[in-house]
Amino acid sequence: MRKNDMVRTQERMYTTALPPQHSDSDSRIIDTPGPSLHLYQVWKGNNRFCFNGRIILGPDSRSLFLTVSLIVVPVILFCAFVSQRLVEQFPRHIGNLIVVLCPLFAVYVVILLLITSARDPGIIPRSLHPPEPEDDGYVSSISSDWPGSQNGPPGVPPTKDTMVNGVIVKIKYCQTCMLYRPPRCSHCSICNNCVERFDHHCPWVGQCIGKRNYRFFFMFVSSTTMLCLYVFAFCWVNIMKIMDAYHCNLWRALSRSPVSGFLILYTFGAAWFVGGLTGFHLYLIFTNQTTYENFRYRYNVKMNPYNRGCFRNVGEVFFSKIPRSKHNFREMVKGDSSSVFASSMSLRHPMSPEIPKTSSDIEMGKRQAVAAEDLEDIQSQIDSVGGLERCGTQPRHTNWDHKTNWESSPDIQMLAAEFGMEHGSTGRQKIEGANDLKT
């Protein structure tokens, strides 16, 4: 009786399922209660957040360091090597004003850059579920044979017609955000968000440019143009003063102040870039267009439904009230483990699902597929032999009859040795026995 009780106790010990063991990170995710998560912690876009969700940046926000350095370094060179000469060559109060204005103007430009980059551009909240299909014959007849219906929910057409200032405008359905985008809204594949009045994604700012930060973006670009012209002009003034003071030609004056020559070339090229961008956006403001609309819809050929006249268009951009953000990134939301895990993975790998794979990824996938096919062929040949033992703890796929006669060719043995598959002692005996039977 005691022996039977011990056997039953051992059976219970081995048959009782042990509780799953989780790592510290997994236990934190699973044990996280629903209402204790902030919105920025479960954010599905590719944005980066700072100061506990108070600042939202784009996924390529590191480019801000390059942009700031391209602004600050020339200003430092101007103040250190050029403005000191101007103080001596101008009256004292004018020279001091020239020295002070340049760094103050640079600080103003950097502040505009940071406001543009760290501001919600006008992200449209995502929908938790796709819209309900409209109950009319037009939609039902289209949805069944619609070319793109396989990619989206059934009964939801990819476009809709809406009226804007008496003009019919098509709005598109966003598969990612599961909503019909409002007019002038587009989905940014870099940030993975639908942005209201989407203009473009600026790599120099590291953020989308939309309805809530376009005004500051234009102020940043135009102010940078003025700063370039300021440094460019006073560098030339410094060269002219050197030519008058030393009665020399241009090349000798440049040799006496090489920093002035470098800044003249640098600001000339930068002024062409940011100056051309300023002029282009002035045209867009006067005609009430966005960069996306200008390149896609060509409103110079067809009617622009958003054009209200030059003065009203300017007032809409510069004097209208900026709408409040549709998100409170610090609010508490109900989050589950999957959303937290997806959010953490998006922070580590901020890649949009709409961004196509690189050629190296595709090539690697092809190689893996070919390797998998070759491995399956080799395993099938080895399984047909029947006497080779599998490596590790891989389960067998076929029950073999040990009484069945079979033979092993040298090619199979070479393949098995090439892939590191070890023959057991019983396998070797069977192979030798089969070869003896064959001979």
PDB file of N, CA and C in Angstrom, residues 113-170:
ATOM      1  N   LEU A 113      12.599  76.584 -34.418  1.00  0.00           N
ATOM      2  CA  LEU A 113      12.860  75.202 -34.845  1.00  0.00           C
ATOM      3  C   LEU A 113      12.351  74.205 -33.815  1.00  0.00           C
ATOM      4  N   LEU A 114      12.635  74.452 -32.541  1.00  0.00           N
ATOM      5  CA  LEU A 114      12.212  73.528 -31.486  1.00  0.00           C
ATOM      6  C   LEU A 114      10.699  73.522 -31.330  1.00  0.00           C
ATOM      7  N   ILE A 115      10.056  74.684 -31.463  1.00  0.00           N
ATOM      8  CA  ILE A 115       8.596  74.717 -31.370  1.00  0.00           C
ATOM      9  C   ILE A 115       7.968  73.917 -32.503  1.00  0.00           C
ATOM     10  N   THR A 116       8.523  74.056 -33.691  1.00  0.00           N
ATOM     11  CA  THR A 116       7.994  73.317 -34.838  1.00  0.00           C
ATOM     12  C   THR A 116       8.171  71.817 -34.661  1.00  0.00           C
ATOM     13  N   SER A 117       9.308  71.414 -34.132  1.00  0.00           N
ATOM     14  CA  SER A 117       9.612  69.990 -34.021  1.00  0.00           C
ATOM     15  C   SER A 117       8.909  69.325 -32.846  1.00  0.00           C
ATOM     16  N   ALA A 118       8.743  70.044 -31.737  1.00  0.00           N
ATOM     17  CA  ALA A 118       8.213  69.440 -30.510  1.00  0.00           C
ATOM     18  C   ALA A 118       6.720  69.669 -30.344  1.00  0.00           C
ATOM     19  N   ARG A 119       6.026  69.996 -31.395  1.00  0.00           N
ATOM     20  CA  ARG A 119       4.604  70.304 -31.315  1.00  0.00           C
ATOM     21  C   ARG A 119       3.799  69.263 -32.077  1.00  0.00           C
ATOM     22  N   ASP A 120       2.630  68.940 -31.546  1.00  0.00           N
ATOM     23  CA  ASP A 120       1.717  68.049 -32.257  1.00  0.00           C
ATOM     24  C   ASP A 120       1.291  68.716 -33.562  1.00  0.00           C
ATOM     25  N   PRO A 121       1.625  68.136 -34.721  1.00  0.00           N
ATOM     26  CA  PRO A 121       1.305  68.799 -35.991  1.00  0.00           C
ATOM     27  C   PRO A 121      -0.171  68.781 -36.353  1.00  0.00           C
ATOM     28  N   GLY A 122      -0.970  68.068 -35.595  1.00  0.00           N
ATOM     29  CA  GLY A 122      -2.393  67.941 -35.903  1.00  0.00           C
ATOM     30  C   GLY A 122      -2.779  66.505 -36.204  1.00  0.00           C
ATOM     31  N   ILE A 123      -2.352  65.596 -35.333  1.00  0.00           N
ATOM     32  CA  ILE A 123      -2.600  64.172 -35.541  1.00  0.00           C
ATOM     33  C   ILE A 123      -4.069  63.861 -35.300  1.00  0.00           C
ATOM     34  N   ILE A 124      -4.660  63.141 -36.235  1.00  0.00           N
ATOM     35  CA  ILE A 124      -6.057  62.728 -36.137  1.00  0.00           C
ATOM     36  C   ILE A 124      -6.141  61.472 -35.268  1.00  0.00           C
ATOM     37  N   PRO A 125      -7.025  61.428 -34.267  1.00  0.00           N
ATOM     38  CA  PRO A 125      -7.147  60.213 -33.437  1.00  0.00           C
ATOM     39  C   PRO A 125      -7.559  59.010 -34.268  1.00  0.00           C
ATOM     40  N   ARG A 126      -6.962  57.889 -33.977  1.00  0.00           N
ATOM     41  CA  ARG A 126      -7.298  56.652 -34.673  1.00  0.00           C
ATOM     42  C   ARG A 126      -8.645  56.127 -34.206  1.00  0.00           C
ATOM     43  N   SER A 127      -9.265  55.337 -35.060  1.00  0.00           N
ATOM     44  CA  SER A 127     -10.512  54.680 -34.709  1.00  0.00           C
ATOM     45  C   SER A 127     -10.204  53.260 -34.244  1.00  0.00           C
ATOM     46  N   LEU A 128     -10.916  52.824 -33.230  1.00  0.00           N
ATOM     47  CA  LEU A 128     -10.691  51.481 -32.709  1.00  0.00           C
ATOM     48  C   LEU A 128     -11.268  50.411 -33.621  1.00  0.00           C
ATOM     49  N   HIS A 129     -12.271  50.769 -34.401  1.00  0.00           N
ATOM     50  CA  HIS A 129     -12.921  49.818 -35.286  1.00  0.00           C
ATOM     51  C   HIS A 129     -13.176  50.492 -36.625  1.00  0.00           C
ATOM     52  N   PRO A 130     -13.220  49.726 -37.709  1.00  0.00           N
ATOM     53  CA  PRO A 130     -13.539  50.319 -39.011  1.00  0.00           C
ATOM     54  C   PRO A 130     -14.967  50.840 -39.024  1.00  0.00           C
ATOM     55  N   PRO A 131     -15.266  51.801 -39.875  1.00  0.00           N
ATOM     56  CA  PRO A 131     -16.620  52.361 -39.910  1.00  0.00           C
ATOM     57  C   PRO A 131     -17.639  51.338 -40.374  1.00  0.00           C
ATOM     58  N   GLU A 132     -18.855  51.525 -39.922  1.00  0.00           N
ATOM     59  CA  GLU A 132     -19.938  50.640 -40.335  1.00  0.00           C
ATOM     60  C   GLU A 132     -20.254  50.867 -41.803  1.00  0.00           C
ATOM     61  N   PRO A 133     -20.468  49.798 -42.575  1.00  0.00           N
ATOM     62  CA  PRO A 133     -20.824  49.982 -43.988  1.00  0.00           C
ATOM     63  C   PRO A 133     -22.159  50.677 -44.124  1.00  0.00           C
ATOM     64  N   GLU A 134     -22.208  51.603 -45.065  1.00  0.00           N
ATOM     65  CA  GLU A 134     -23.435  52.360 -45.275  1.00  0.00           C
ATOM     66  C   GLU A 134     -24.485  51.469 -45.926  1.00  0.00           C
ATOM     67  N   ASP A 135     -25.691  51.634 -45.479  1.00  0.00           N
ATOM     68  CA  ASP A 135     -26.783  50.771 -45.927  1.00  0.00           C
ATOM     69  C   ASP A 135     -27.486  51.418 -47.105  1.00  0.00           C
ATOM     70  N   ASP A 136     -26.799  51.450 -48.235  1.00  0.00           N
ATOM     71  CA  ASP A 136     -27.454  51.907 -49.464  1.00  0.00           C
ATOM     72  C   ASP A 136     -26.964  51.041 -50.612  1.00  0.00           C
ATOM     73  N   GLY A 137     -27.727  51.053 -51.682  1.00  0.00           N
ATOM     74  CA  GLY A 137     -27.421  50.188 -52.805  1.00  0.00           C
ATOM     75  C   GLY A 137     -26.129  50.529 -53.488  1.00  0.00           C
ATOM     76  N   TYR A 138     -25.743  51.830 -53.437  1.00  0.00           N
ATOM     77  CA  TYR A 138     -24.534  52.240 -54.136  1.00  0.00           C
ATOM     78  C   TYR A 138     -23.298  51.604 -53.499  1.00  0.00           C
ATOM     79  N   VAL A 139     -23.219  51.681 -52.184  1.00  0.00           N
ATOM     80  CA  VAL A 139     -22.051  51.142 -51.503  1.00  0.00           C
ATOM     81  C   VAL A 139     -22.023  49.627 -51.587  1.00  0.00           C
ATOM     82  N   SER A 140     -23.184  48.986 -51.396  1.00  0.00           N
ATOM     83  CA  SER A 140     -23.206  47.530 -51.417  1.00  0.00           C
ATOM     84  C   SER A 140     -22.854  46.991 -52.786  1.00  0.00           C
ATOM     85  N   SER A 141     -23.274  47.680 -53.834  1.00  0.00           N
ATOM     86  CA  SER A 141     -22.950  47.200 -55.169  1.00  0.00           C
ATOM     87  C   SER A 141     -21.484  47.399 -55.492  1.00  0.00           C
ATOM     88  N   ILE A 142     -20.859  48.432 -54.888  1.00  0.00           N
ATOM     89  CA  ILE A 142     -19.454  48.691 -55.172  1.00  0.00           C
ATOM     90  C   ILE A 142     -18.562  47.763 -54.354  1.00  0.00           C
ATOM     91  N   SER A 143     -18.916  47.572 -53.090  1.00  0.00           N
ATOM     92  CA  SER A 143     -18.012  46.886 -52.182  1.00  0.00           C
ATOM     93  C   SER A 143     -17.751  45.445 -52.589  1.00  0.00           C
ATOM     94  N   SER A 144     -18.683  44.803 -53.259  1.00  0.00           N
ATOM     95  CA  SER A 144     -18.487  43.404 -53.608  1.00  0.00           C
ATOM     96  C   SER A 144     -17.434  43.231 -54.688  1.00  0.00           C
ATOM     97  N   ASP A 145     -17.392  44.144 -55.649  1.00  0.00           N
ATOM     98  CA  ASP A 145     -16.446  44.019 -56.766  1.00  0.00           C
ATOM     99  C   ASP A 145     -15.382  45.099 -56.743  1.00  0.00           C
ATOM    100  N   TRP A 146     -15.218  45.768 -55.623  1.00  0.00           N
ATOM    101  CA  TRP A 146     -14.254  46.874 -55.562  1.00  0.00           C
ATOM    102  C   TRP A 146     -12.834  46.318 -55.624  1.00  0.00           C
ATOM    103  N   PRO A 147     -11.934  46.930 -56.452  1.00  0.00           N
ATOM    104  CA  PRO A 147     -10.598  46.347 -56.608  1.00  0.00           C
ATOM    105  C   PRO A 147      -9.822  46.271 -55.315  1.00  0.00           C
ATOM    106  N   GLY A 148      -9.964  47.266 -54.422  1.00  0.00           N
ATOM    107  CA  GLY A 148      -9.191  47.272 -53.185  1.00  0.00           C
ATOM    108  C   GLY A 148      -9.957  46.761 -51.996  1.00  0.00           C
ATOM    109  N   SER A 149     -11.088  46.086 -52.223  1.00  0.00           N
ATOM    110  CA  SER A 149     -11.897  45.651 -51.083  1.00  0.00           C
ATOM    111  C   SER A 149     -11.248  44.518 -50.313  1.00  0.00           C
ATOM    112  N   GLN A 150     -10.331  43.793 -50.953  1.00  0.00           N
ATOM    113  CA  GLN A 150      -9.685  42.697 -50.243  1.00  0.00           C
ATOM    114  C   GLN A 150      -8.711  43.207 -49.189  1.00  0.00           C
ATOM    115  N   ASN A 151      -8.190  44.447 -49.377  1.00  0.00           N
ATOM    116  CA  ASN A 151      -7.238  44.991 -48.423  1.00  0.00           C
ATOM    117  C   ASN A 151      -7.907  45.660 -47.238  1.00  0.00           C
ATOM    118  N   GLY A 152      -9.171  45.976 -47.322  1.00  0.00           N
ATOM    119  CA  GLY A 152      -9.861  46.679 -46.262  1.00  0.00           C
ATOM    120  C   GLY A 152     -11.044  45.894 -45.768  1.00  0.00           C
ATOM    121  N   PRO A 153     -11.774  46.449 -44.822  1.00  0.00           N
ATOM    122  CA  PRO A 153     -12.948  45.748 -44.306  1.00  0.00           C
ATOM    123  C   PRO A 153     -14.033  45.672 -45.369  1.00  0.00           C
ATOM    124  N   PRO A 154     -14.832  44.630 -45.338  1.00  0.00           N
ATOM    125  CA  PRO A 154     -15.881  44.487 -46.351  1.00  0.00           C
ATOM    126  C   PRO A 154     -16.940  45.570 -46.199  1.00  0.00           C
ATOM    127  N   GLY A 155     -17.412  46.066 -47.317  1.00  0.00           N
ATOM    128  CA  GLY A 155     -18.472  47.066 -47.304  1.00  0.00           C
ATOM    129  C   GLY A 155     -17.988  48.494 -47.122  1.00  0.00           C
ATOM    130  N   VAL A 156     -16.686  48.707 -47.030  1.00  0.00           N
ATOM    131  CA  VAL A 156     -16.138  50.048 -46.852  1.00  0.00           C
ATOM    132  C   VAL A 156     -15.376  50.430 -48.108  1.00  0.00           C
ATOM    133  N   PRO A 157     -15.914  51.331 -48.927  1.00  0.00           N
ATOM    134  CA  PRO A 157     -15.206  51.738 -50.148  1.00  0.00           C
ATOM    135  C   PRO A 157     -13.971  52.550 -49.814  1.00  0.00           C
ATOM    136  N   PRO A 158     -12.955  52.547 -50.674  1.00  0.00           N
ATOM    137  CA  PRO A 158     -11.713  53.258 -50.368  1.00  0.00           C
ATOM    138  C   PRO A 158     -11.838  54.766 -50.446  1.00  0.00           C
ATOM    139  N   THR A 159     -12.852  55.302 -51.106  1.00  0.00           N
ATOM    140  CA  THR A 159     -13.029  56.747 -51.216  1.00  0.00           C
ATOM    141  C   THR A 159     -14.480  57.124 -50.959  1.00  0.00           C
ATOM    142  N   LYS A 160     -14.656  58.378 -50.591  1.00  0.00           N
ATOM    143  CA  LYS A 160     -15.975  58.953 -50.408  1.00  0.00           C
ATOM    144  C   LYS A 160     -15.995  60.348 -51.016  1.00  0.00           C
ATOM    145  N   ASP A 161     -17.159  60.815 -51.363  1.00  0.00           N
ATOM    146  CA  ASP A 161     -17.320  62.167 -51.887  1.00  0.00           C
ATOM    147  C   ASP A 161     -17.871  63.076 -50.799  1.00  0.00           C
ATOM    148  N   THR A 162     -17.272  64.253 -50.680  1.00  0.00           N
ATOM    149  CA  THR A 162     -17.753  65.252 -49.731  1.00  0.00           C
ATOM    150  C   THR A 162     -17.717  66.612 -50.403  1.00  0.00           C
ATOM    151  N   MET A 163     -18.492  67.548 -49.884  1.00  0.00           N
ATOM    152  CA  MET A 163     -18.619  68.871 -50.492  1.00  0.00           C
ATOM    153  C   MET A 163     -17.776  69.872 -49.705  1.00  0.00           C
ATOM    154  N   VAL A 164     -16.893  70.600 -50.395  1.00  0.00           N
ATOM    155  CA  VAL A 164     -16.051  71.644 -49.808  1.00  0.00           C
ATOM    156  C   VAL A 164     -16.208  72.906 -50.647  1.00  0.00           C
ATOM    157  N   ASN A 165     -16.855  73.929 -50.076  1.00  0.00           N
ATOM    158  CA  ASN A 165     -17.058  75.209 -50.762  1.00  0.00           C
ATOM    159  C   ASN A 165     -17.706  75.029 -52.132  1.00  0.00           C
ATOM    160  N   GLY A 166     -18.675  74.126 -52.180  1.00  0.00           N
ATOM    161  CA  GLY A 166     -19.408  73.894 -53.417  1.00  0.00           C
ATOM    162  C   GLY A 166     -18.707  72.997 -54.406  1.00  0.00           C
ATOM    163  N   VAL A 167     -17.587  72.411 -54.044  1.00  0.00           N
ATOM    164  CA  VAL A 167     -16.825  71.537 -54.942  1.00  0.00           C
ATOM    165  C   VAL A 167     -16.771  70.145 -54.329  1.00  0.00           C
ATOM    166  N   ILE A 168     -17.004  69.129 -55.135  1.00  0.00           N
ATOM    167  CA  ILE A 168     -16.949  67.743 -54.668  1.00  0.00           C
ATOM    168  C   ILE A 168     -15.495  67.326 -54.530  1.00  0.00           C
ATOM    169  N   VAL A 169     -15.132  66.866 -53.337  1.00  0.00           N
ATOM    170  CA  VAL A 169     -13.768  66.429 -53.042  1.00  0.00           C
ATOM    171  C   VAL A 169     -13.823  64.995 -52.550  1.00  0.00           C
ATOM    172  N   LYS A 170     -12.918  64.172 -53.023  1.00  0.00           N
ATOM    173  CA  LYS A 170     -12.849  62.778 -52.601  1.00  0.00           C
ATOM    174  C   LYS A 170     -11.980  62.669 -51.352  1.00  0.00           C
TER     175      LYS A 170
END
